[in-house]
Amino acid sequence: MAEPCGTAHDPPDHINLEEMTQNAHKLLQEAILKSNNLPRDLSRKLYASHRHFRNATDQLSNNTIVLSNYLINHDYPKQTKFKNGEIENNLEKLMDINNDELDKVKLKIEKVKNGDKHTNEQIFNKPIVNPVKTFRRNNTFSLLPDSNTVMPQLNFKDKIDNTYSLWKPIITYKPNNIQPLQFQLEVDDDGNGIGYTHPYQIELDLYEPPKHFMEEDDQPLQFPPPIESTQFTYVDTMEKLQNLLNALNLVNEIAVDLEHHSYYSYQGYTCLVQISIQNQDFVIDALKLREHLHLLNESFTNPKKLKVFHGACNDIRWLQRDFGVYVVGMFDTYEASLVLNFKGKKLLDLLKRFCNVETDKRYQTADWQVRPLPSEMILYARMDTHYLIYIWREMKKLLLRDPNRMNLRQVFENSKRICLYKYMKPEFRQCSYLELYNRSNKILNSRQLAAFKLLFKWRDNQARSADRSVEYIMNNSILFKLSEELPSDTETALRCCQGATPTLKNHLVMILPILISCRDLPLEPTLYHTPASIMSALEHVEQENQSETLHAFSSDVTKQEEPLTILAPYVPTAETIASIASTLAQNIYRRGFLPPYERYKYYRNLLRKEYFGKLLNYIQDQSSDQPAQSNKEDAACKVNSEPFLQLKMNNSTTNDNGEGPSCSGIRKQQANVTEN
């Protein structure tokens, strides 16, 4: 009788890892299906009112906690243990543990790929903490990449530039051009450079889809053959690339997609380019042929050839950044799904709708830099373009049902707008940390927010230096944990870094001084502490108020014969008020508290608008009875007073400097005229 696979009689080398993985995946799917059938929301509340249901769920929860703690008993400290009733904390701990375990597995795989063939139990149980070198740059330490981590960008012939300088297009020649290749620096209102002009701006502005793409097909396109029986070429040599270019010259419709990697790179890089034409699929190894893929410009910028993408916003930018490739003449099936108002707009939805093909999206976030690529990943990559030309033809039929054919033209216009996108380097601003902070549901005090800001900037600097993603250096969960806990010793900091990469754990010595310095900052009272997101919005309003008010009070303005409205204090426009209200609605009310003085400053502008609107109407009504100069001085006097304060009346009819009637004197004269 044959023994089952994986029993104690089998040597460790004969364990079928693939079969074990498949069985585990099957059990996990069954568990998810069963959990999805449990009552939820109102139904769960109804069930929870029954004692037997409560006892069963409580026992199940307790069993899950006990089993989970048993699994992590030897590898994690007691502080990491799961606790009953703490759902959010348990989920965070689970995510950290999963990240840590995945890092361990990835590190061991990379060790084997780099020549370490020992895969026995002793090797896999070794601790993963390895020393990581540092170098000093501008008096600050920076991280160097782990020696065990694969970095394909080290073999790129073009130099990776992660500095703050502007990204300049790398295209060196311009096929299918109307205007010769030239670059012009674009500047903002202050004269600061913000980027370079699009090399194919003129060509895209003048682009019109060929007539046969805007009309019904003479003959319907046959349904594509199964992907297994379609001719396929993996392009990893110059000879194969040239054959692909020759094939593209013979067709008018090209389906395109890209696979990207960004975890081990600050800006990311393209790993694969998938191209499909009728009855042929190609997958280009973009890591190996990176410096030669600019040759695709011959077909990709040809306005007579239609390039079919799905969700091309990122693909267009990546083509520019990595290869200097641009697209003229594109149809984006995602934009078409928006115009057609489809309920499902993803590619898998379109494949199911038009081709009745089910797709497995488990490789959507796979590591596409792995070489050689497994056959399953290649099959997944081909699926993204194999049916795309057929889908575009079917969507064109639906779009042409519009009698004016404006829907089809709208899709082409939207696609052309996407082709005009330009790649820009990731930008870091002093307030960049607020974007992440505002998206979270956390409220940090003054010390914690200072630590969060400093760690955010430190993380970005290290990611640029090491050419790693910011998530690799320090994920957001750890960033918030360190900011909240503000540990003062290595042991406490390590507990906050569960799930972190070995690189971060070995460089806590660089982070601890930042955290310790923030602990000594003065702590603002929690009740009156205004979150930084609110302060930034209010500071913007105050600066706008000050600049406009100073302009209104300037001597040059008061001497000009201008309408009286220029002498009134600054009143924001309706658009400005709506913008401020929207910002405060998103950031302030979600925080739950706004100090009274800040609330007063916000509503003061609304009071000014109402008060001075009435004041100016009154002055205009009295202008026929009073001299124009007196009206101007009266309005100028009212400028210096708050709208909700009673204006002080004087008995004198002259100013202190004796230059003429005072504001109060004019009022007194007006009162006498009214009484008479």
Short mmCIF file of N, CA, C and O in Angstrom, two decimals, residues 156-259:
data_model
loop_
_atom_site.label_atom_id
_atom_site.label_comp_id
_atom_site.label_asym_id
_atom_site.label_seq_id
_atom_site.Cartn_x
_atom_site.Cartn_y
_atom_site.Cartn_z
N PHE A 156 21.25 48.25 -16.06
CA PHE A 156 20.75 49.16 -17.09
C PHE A 156 21.88 50.06 -17.58
O PHE A 156 22.70 50.55 -16.78
N LYS A 157 21.91 50.31 -18.87
CA LYS A 157 22.93 51.20 -19.42
C LYS A 157 22.60 52.67 -19.12
O LYS A 157 23.51 53.50 -19.04
N ASP A 158 21.32 53.00 -19.01
CA ASP A 158 20.95 54.36 -18.64
C ASP A 158 20.98 54.49 -17.13
O ASP A 158 20.57 53.59 -16.39
N LYS A 159 21.48 55.60 -16.64
CA LYS A 159 21.64 55.83 -15.21
C LYS A 159 20.31 56.23 -14.58
O LYS A 159 19.59 57.08 -15.09
N ILE A 160 19.99 55.61 -13.45
CA ILE A 160 18.77 55.93 -12.72
C ILE A 160 19.02 57.19 -11.91
O ILE A 160 19.94 57.27 -11.10
N ASP A 161 18.18 58.20 -12.11
CA ASP A 161 18.34 59.49 -11.43
C ASP A 161 17.16 59.70 -10.51
O ASP A 161 16.04 59.99 -10.94
N ASN A 162 17.40 59.57 -9.20
CA ASN A 162 16.35 59.76 -8.20
C ASN A 162 16.45 61.12 -7.51
O ASN A 162 15.82 61.32 -6.47
N THR A 163 17.24 62.03 -8.05
CA THR A 163 17.38 63.34 -7.44
C THR A 163 16.11 64.16 -7.66
O THR A 163 15.17 63.72 -8.32
N TYR A 164 16.13 65.38 -7.12
CA TYR A 164 14.96 66.25 -7.23
C TYR A 164 14.93 67.03 -8.54
O TYR A 164 14.03 67.85 -8.75
N SER A 165 15.89 66.81 -9.43
CA SER A 165 15.92 67.53 -10.69
C SER A 165 14.76 67.09 -11.58
O SER A 165 14.20 66.00 -11.42
N LEU A 166 14.41 67.93 -12.55
CA LEU A 166 13.31 67.63 -13.45
C LEU A 166 13.68 66.47 -14.36
O LEU A 166 14.83 66.31 -14.78
N TRP A 167 12.68 65.65 -14.66
CA TRP A 167 12.89 64.56 -15.60
C TRP A 167 12.79 65.11 -17.02
O TRP A 167 11.84 65.81 -17.37
N LYS A 168 13.79 64.79 -17.85
CA LYS A 168 13.82 65.23 -19.24
C LYS A 168 13.59 64.04 -20.15
O LYS A 168 14.16 62.96 -19.92
N PRO A 169 12.74 64.18 -21.18
CA PRO A 169 12.48 63.06 -22.09
C PRO A 169 13.77 62.48 -22.65
O PRO A 169 14.71 63.22 -22.99
N ILE A 170 13.82 61.16 -22.78
CA ILE A 170 15.04 60.48 -23.22
C ILE A 170 14.99 60.15 -24.70
O ILE A 170 15.93 59.54 -25.23
N ILE A 171 13.93 60.52 -25.39
CA ILE A 171 13.82 60.24 -26.82
C ILE A 171 14.91 61.01 -27.56
O ILE A 171 15.17 62.18 -27.28
N THR A 172 15.57 60.34 -28.52
CA THR A 172 16.67 60.96 -29.26
C THR A 172 16.34 61.19 -30.73
O THR A 172 17.03 61.95 -31.40
N TYR A 173 15.35 60.51 -31.25
CA TYR A 173 14.92 60.76 -32.63
C TYR A 173 13.40 60.63 -32.68
O TYR A 173 12.79 59.95 -31.84
N LYS A 174 12.78 61.23 -33.67
CA LYS A 174 11.34 61.38 -33.69
C LYS A 174 10.77 60.90 -35.02
O LYS A 174 10.66 61.68 -35.97
N PRO A 175 10.39 59.64 -35.12
CA PRO A 175 9.77 59.16 -36.36
C PRO A 175 8.33 59.66 -36.48
O PRO A 175 7.70 60.05 -35.49
N ASN A 176 7.79 59.63 -37.69
CA ASN A 176 6.41 60.04 -37.96
C ASN A 176 6.13 61.45 -37.45
O ASN A 176 5.08 61.71 -36.87
N ASN A 177 7.08 62.37 -37.65
CA ASN A 177 6.94 63.69 -37.06
C ASN A 177 6.33 64.68 -38.05
O ASN A 177 6.50 64.57 -39.27
N ILE A 178 5.62 65.65 -37.50
CA ILE A 178 5.17 66.83 -38.22
C ILE A 178 6.09 68.00 -37.90
O ILE A 178 6.45 68.79 -38.76
N GLN A 179 6.49 68.07 -36.65
CA GLN A 179 7.45 69.07 -36.18
C GLN A 179 8.71 68.36 -35.70
O GLN A 179 8.62 67.34 -35.02
N PRO A 180 9.89 68.84 -36.04
CA PRO A 180 11.13 68.17 -35.60
C PRO A 180 11.23 68.09 -34.08
O PRO A 180 10.58 68.86 -33.36
N LEU A 181 12.04 67.17 -33.62
CA LEU A 181 12.20 66.96 -32.18
C LEU A 181 12.83 68.18 -31.52
O LEU A 181 13.87 68.67 -31.96
N GLN A 182 12.18 68.67 -30.47
CA GLN A 182 12.73 69.78 -29.70
C GLN A 182 12.11 69.74 -28.30
O GLN A 182 10.99 69.28 -28.11
N PHE A 183 12.87 70.23 -27.32
CA PHE A 183 12.42 70.26 -25.94
C PHE A 183 12.39 71.71 -25.46
O PHE A 183 13.35 72.45 -25.67
N GLN A 184 11.28 72.07 -24.85
CA GLN A 184 11.15 73.41 -24.27
C GLN A 184 10.78 73.28 -22.81
O GLN A 184 9.89 72.49 -22.45
N LEU A 185 11.47 74.05 -21.98
CA LEU A 185 11.21 74.02 -20.54
C LEU A 185 9.92 74.77 -20.24
O LEU A 185 9.70 75.89 -20.72
N GLU A 186 9.05 74.17 -19.46
CA GLU A 186 7.81 74.80 -19.02
C GLU A 186 8.01 75.35 -17.61
O GLU A 186 8.61 74.69 -16.76
N VAL A 187 7.52 76.57 -17.37
CA VAL A 187 7.70 77.23 -16.07
C VAL A 187 6.33 77.62 -15.53
O VAL A 187 5.37 77.79 -16.27
N ASP A 188 6.28 77.79 -14.20
CA ASP A 188 5.04 78.24 -13.57
C ASP A 188 5.03 79.76 -13.50
O ASP A 188 5.88 80.44 -14.07
N ASP A 189 4.07 80.32 -12.78
CA ASP A 189 3.93 81.78 -12.69
C ASP A 189 5.11 82.44 -12.00
O ASP A 189 5.39 83.62 -12.22
N ASP A 190 5.82 81.68 -11.16
CA ASP A 190 6.98 82.23 -10.46
C ASP A 190 8.28 82.02 -11.21
O ASP A 190 9.36 82.36 -10.69
N GLY A 191 8.22 81.46 -12.39
CA GLY A 191 9.43 81.23 -13.17
C GLY A 191 10.17 79.96 -12.85
O GLY A 191 11.28 79.75 -13.34
N ASN A 192 9.58 79.08 -12.04
CA ASN A 192 10.23 77.82 -11.69
C ASN A 192 9.91 76.76 -12.73
O ASN A 192 8.76 76.63 -13.17
N GLY A 193 10.91 75.98 -13.11
CA GLY A 193 10.70 74.93 -14.09
C GLY A 193 9.82 73.82 -13.53
O GLY A 193 10.01 73.37 -12.40
N ILE A 194 8.86 73.38 -14.32
CA ILE A 194 7.93 72.33 -13.88
C ILE A 194 7.97 71.12 -14.81
O ILE A 194 7.32 70.11 -14.52
N GLY A 195 8.71 71.20 -15.90
CA GLY A 195 8.78 70.06 -16.82
C GLY A 195 9.13 70.50 -18.22
O GLY A 195 9.43 71.68 -18.47
N TYR A 196 9.07 69.54 -19.14
CA TYR A 196 9.37 69.80 -20.54
C TYR A 196 8.14 69.50 -21.40
O TYR A 196 7.29 68.69 -21.02
N THR A 197 8.07 70.16 -22.53
CA THR A 197 6.94 69.97 -23.43
C THR A 197 6.91 68.54 -23.96
O THR A 197 7.93 67.85 -24.02
N HIS A 198 5.73 68.10 -24.34
CA HIS A 198 5.54 66.76 -24.89
C HIS A 198 6.13 66.71 -26.30
O HIS A 198 5.79 67.54 -27.15
N PRO A 199 7.02 65.76 -26.61
CA PRO A 199 7.64 65.73 -27.94
C PRO A 199 6.64 65.58 -29.08
O PRO A 199 6.89 66.04 -30.20
N TYR A 200 5.50 64.93 -28.82
CA TYR A 200 4.51 64.70 -29.87
C TYR A 200 3.24 65.53 -29.64
O TYR A 200 2.14 65.11 -30.02
N GLN A 201 3.40 66.71 -29.03
CA GLN A 201 2.26 67.58 -28.76
C GLN A 201 1.54 67.96 -30.07
O GLN A 201 0.31 67.85 -30.17
N ILE A 202 2.28 68.42 -31.06
CA ILE A 202 1.68 68.86 -32.32
C ILE A 202 1.00 67.68 -33.02
O ILE A 202 -0.12 67.78 -33.52
N GLU A 203 1.68 66.56 -33.06
CA GLU A 203 1.14 65.39 -33.76
C GLU A 203 -0.16 64.92 -33.11
O GLU A 203 -1.10 64.51 -33.82
N LEU A 204 -0.23 64.97 -31.79
CA LEU A 204 -1.46 64.54 -31.11
C LEU A 204 -2.57 65.57 -31.26
O LEU A 204 -3.74 65.21 -31.38
N ASP A 205 -2.21 66.85 -31.23
CA ASP A 205 -3.23 67.89 -31.42
C ASP A 205 -3.89 67.78 -32.78
O ASP A 205 -5.10 68.05 -32.93
N LEU A 206 -3.14 67.39 -33.79
CA LEU A 206 -3.66 67.31 -35.16
C LEU A 206 -4.18 65.92 -35.52
O LEU A 206 -4.63 65.70 -36.65
N TYR A 207 -4.11 64.99 -34.58
CA TYR A 207 -4.49 63.60 -34.90
C TYR A 207 -6.00 63.47 -35.12
O TYR A 207 -6.81 63.98 -34.35
N GLU A 208 -6.35 62.78 -36.18
CA GLU A 208 -7.72 62.39 -36.49
C GLU A 208 -7.71 60.90 -36.79
O GLU A 208 -6.91 60.43 -37.60
N PRO A 209 -8.60 60.12 -36.17
CA PRO A 209 -8.61 58.68 -36.44
C PRO A 209 -8.89 58.41 -37.91
O PRO A 209 -9.70 59.11 -38.53
N PRO A 210 -8.20 57.47 -38.51
CA PRO A 210 -8.48 57.11 -39.91
C PRO A 210 -9.96 56.74 -40.09
O PRO A 210 -10.63 56.29 -39.17
N LYS A 211 -10.43 56.95 -41.30
CA LYS A 211 -11.86 56.81 -41.59
C LYS A 211 -12.38 55.42 -41.27
O LYS A 211 -13.48 55.26 -40.72
N HIS A 212 -11.61 54.36 -41.60
CA HIS A 212 -12.11 53.00 -41.40
C HIS A 212 -12.22 52.64 -39.92
O HIS A 212 -12.92 51.67 -39.58
N PHE A 213 -11.54 53.38 -39.03
CA PHE A 213 -11.70 53.13 -37.60
C PHE A 213 -12.97 53.78 -37.05
O PHE A 213 -13.42 53.42 -35.95
N MET A 214 -13.54 54.73 -37.79
CA MET A 214 -14.73 55.44 -37.35
C MET A 214 -16.01 54.90 -37.98
O MET A 214 -17.10 55.40 -37.70
N GLU A 215 -15.91 53.89 -38.82
CA GLU A 215 -17.06 53.33 -39.51
C GLU A 215 -17.21 51.86 -39.15
O GLU A 215 -16.30 51.23 -38.61
N GLU A 216 -18.38 51.32 -39.50
CA GLU A 216 -18.63 49.91 -39.23
C GLU A 216 -17.72 49.05 -40.10
O GLU A 216 -17.36 49.41 -41.22
N ASP A 217 -17.35 47.89 -39.57
CA ASP A 217 -16.45 46.99 -40.29
C ASP A 217 -17.18 46.34 -41.46
O ASP A 217 -18.35 45.95 -41.35
N ASP A 218 -16.46 46.22 -42.56
CA ASP A 218 -17.03 45.53 -43.72
C ASP A 218 -17.25 44.05 -43.42
O ASP A 218 -18.27 43.47 -43.78
N GLN A 219 -16.29 43.47 -42.74
CA GLN A 219 -16.39 42.06 -42.37
C GLN A 219 -16.10 41.94 -40.87
O GLN A 219 -15.13 42.53 -40.38
N PRO A 220 -16.93 41.23 -40.14
CA PRO A 220 -16.68 41.10 -38.69
C PRO A 220 -15.40 40.34 -38.43
O PRO A 220 -15.01 39.44 -39.17
N LEU A 221 -14.74 40.71 -37.34
CA LEU A 221 -13.50 40.05 -36.96
C LEU A 221 -13.80 38.70 -36.35
O LEU A 221 -14.69 38.57 -35.50
N GLN A 222 -13.09 37.69 -36.79
CA GLN A 222 -13.30 36.35 -36.26
C GLN A 222 -12.84 36.29 -34.80
O GLN A 222 -11.90 36.97 -34.39
N PHE A 223 -13.51 35.45 -34.04
CA PHE A 223 -13.16 35.28 -32.64
C PHE A 223 -11.75 34.69 -32.54
O PHE A 223 -11.40 33.77 -33.27
N PRO A 224 -10.91 35.23 -31.66
CA PRO A 224 -9.52 34.75 -31.57
C PRO A 224 -9.46 33.27 -31.22
O PRO A 224 -10.30 32.75 -30.46
N PRO A 225 -8.47 32.56 -31.73
CA PRO A 225 -8.30 31.15 -31.36
C PRO A 225 -7.89 31.03 -29.91
O PRO A 225 -7.44 32.00 -29.29
N PRO A 226 -8.05 29.86 -29.31
CA PRO A 226 -7.61 29.69 -27.91
C PRO A 226 -6.15 30.07 -27.74
O PRO A 226 -5.33 29.90 -28.65
N ILE A 227 -5.84 30.58 -26.57
CA ILE A 227 -4.49 31.08 -26.33
C ILE A 227 -3.45 29.98 -26.42
O ILE A 227 -2.29 30.21 -26.79
N GLU A 228 -3.86 28.73 -26.13
CA GLU A 228 -2.91 27.63 -26.17
C GLU A 228 -2.50 27.29 -27.61
O GLU A 228 -1.41 26.76 -27.84
N SER A 229 -3.39 27.56 -28.58
CA SER A 229 -3.10 27.22 -29.97
C SER A 229 -2.67 28.42 -30.80
O SER A 229 -2.61 28.34 -32.02
N THR A 230 -2.37 29.55 -30.14
CA THR A 230 -1.95 30.76 -30.84
C THR A 230 -0.43 30.83 -30.87
O THR A 230 0.24 30.48 -29.89
N GLN A 231 0.10 31.27 -31.99
CA GLN A 231 1.56 31.39 -32.14
C GLN A 231 2.09 32.40 -31.13
O GLN A 231 1.58 33.50 -31.01
N PHE A 232 3.14 32.01 -30.42
CA PHE A 232 3.69 32.85 -29.34
C PHE A 232 5.20 32.95 -29.48
O PHE A 232 5.89 31.96 -29.82
N THR A 233 5.73 34.16 -29.21
CA THR A 233 7.17 34.40 -29.24
C THR A 233 7.58 35.17 -28.00
O THR A 233 7.01 36.23 -27.71
N TYR A 234 8.56 34.62 -27.27
CA TYR A 234 9.15 35.34 -26.15
C TYR A 234 10.36 36.09 -26.68
O TYR A 234 11.38 35.49 -27.06
N VAL A 235 10.28 37.39 -26.71
CA VAL A 235 11.28 38.23 -27.36
C VAL A 235 12.35 38.61 -26.34
O VAL A 235 12.11 39.44 -25.45
N ASP A 236 13.53 38.00 -26.47
CA ASP A 236 14.63 38.32 -25.56
C ASP A 236 15.96 38.49 -26.30
O ASP A 236 17.01 38.57 -25.66
N THR A 237 15.90 38.54 -27.62
CA THR A 237 17.11 38.79 -28.42
C THR A 237 16.80 39.85 -29.47
O THR A 237 15.63 40.10 -29.80
N MET A 238 17.84 40.46 -30.00
CA MET A 238 17.65 41.49 -31.03
C MET A 238 17.06 40.90 -32.31
O MET A 238 16.27 41.56 -33.00
N GLU A 239 17.39 39.68 -32.61
CA GLU A 239 16.83 39.04 -33.81
C GLU A 239 15.31 38.89 -33.68
O GLU A 239 14.54 39.20 -34.61
N LYS A 240 14.86 38.43 -32.52
CA LYS A 240 13.42 38.28 -32.30
C LYS A 240 12.72 39.63 -32.26
O LYS A 240 11.59 39.77 -32.72
N LEU A 241 13.41 40.64 -31.71
CA LEU A 241 12.82 41.98 -31.68
C LEU A 241 12.65 42.52 -33.09
O LEU A 241 11.62 43.15 -33.41
N GLN A 242 13.61 42.29 -33.96
CA GLN A 242 13.50 42.76 -35.34
C GLN A 242 12.36 42.05 -36.07
O GLN A 242 11.63 42.65 -36.87
N ASN A 243 12.18 40.76 -35.79
CA ASN A 243 11.06 40.03 -36.38
C ASN A 243 9.72 40.61 -35.92
O ASN A 243 8.77 40.70 -36.70
N LEU A 244 9.67 41.00 -34.65
CA LEU A 244 8.45 41.63 -34.14
C LEU A 244 8.20 42.96 -34.85
O LEU A 244 7.05 43.25 -35.25
N LEU A 245 9.22 43.77 -35.01
CA LEU A 245 9.05 45.07 -35.67
C LEU A 245 8.58 44.89 -37.11
O LEU A 245 7.74 45.66 -37.60
N ASN A 246 9.08 43.87 -37.79
CA ASN A 246 8.63 43.59 -39.16
C ASN A 246 7.16 43.18 -39.18
O ASN A 246 6.41 43.56 -40.10
N ALA A 247 6.74 42.40 -38.17
CA ALA A 247 5.35 41.99 -38.11
C ALA A 247 4.43 43.18 -37.83
O ALA A 247 3.32 43.26 -38.36
N LEU A 248 4.88 44.12 -37.01
CA LEU A 248 4.07 45.30 -36.71
C LEU A 248 3.89 46.19 -37.93
O LEU A 248 2.87 46.90 -38.04
N ASN A 249 4.85 46.18 -38.82
CA ASN A 249 4.74 47.01 -40.03
C ASN A 249 3.64 46.52 -40.97
O ASN A 249 3.19 47.27 -41.84
N LEU A 250 3.19 45.27 -40.79
CA LEU A 250 2.22 44.68 -41.72
C LEU A 250 0.79 44.75 -41.22
O LEU A 250 -0.12 44.32 -41.93
N VAL A 251 0.57 45.27 -40.00
CA VAL A 251 -0.78 45.29 -39.42
C VAL A 251 -1.17 46.73 -39.09
O VAL A 251 -0.32 47.62 -38.99
N ASN A 252 -2.48 46.94 -38.89
CA ASN A 252 -3.00 48.26 -38.55
C ASN A 252 -3.57 48.32 -37.14
O ASN A 252 -3.96 49.40 -36.68
N GLU A 253 -3.66 47.18 -36.44
CA GLU A 253 -4.21 47.13 -35.09
C GLU A 253 -3.24 46.36 -34.19
O GLU A 253 -2.86 45.23 -34.50
N ILE A 254 -2.87 47.00 -33.08
CA ILE A 254 -1.87 46.43 -32.17
C ILE A 254 -2.41 46.53 -30.75
O ILE A 254 -2.76 47.62 -30.29
N ALA A 255 -2.47 45.41 -30.05
CA ALA A 255 -2.86 45.39 -28.64
C ALA A 255 -1.61 45.43 -27.78
O ALA A 255 -0.65 44.68 -28.03
N VAL A 256 -1.61 46.29 -26.77
CA VAL A 256 -0.40 46.53 -25.97
C VAL A 256 -0.74 46.53 -24.48
O VAL A 256 -1.81 47.01 -24.07
N ASP A 257 0.16 46.00 -23.68
CA ASP A 257 0.05 46.08 -22.22
C ASP A 257 1.45 46.00 -21.64
O ASP A 257 2.40 45.55 -22.30
N LEU A 258 1.62 46.44 -20.39
CA LEU A 258 2.92 46.43 -19.71
C LEU A 258 2.77 45.79 -18.34
O LEU A 258 1.71 45.85 -17.71
N GLU A 259 3.85 45.17 -17.88
CA GLU A 259 3.95 44.68 -16.50
C GLU A 259 5.09 45.44 -15.83
O GLU A 259 6.19 45.55 -16.38
#
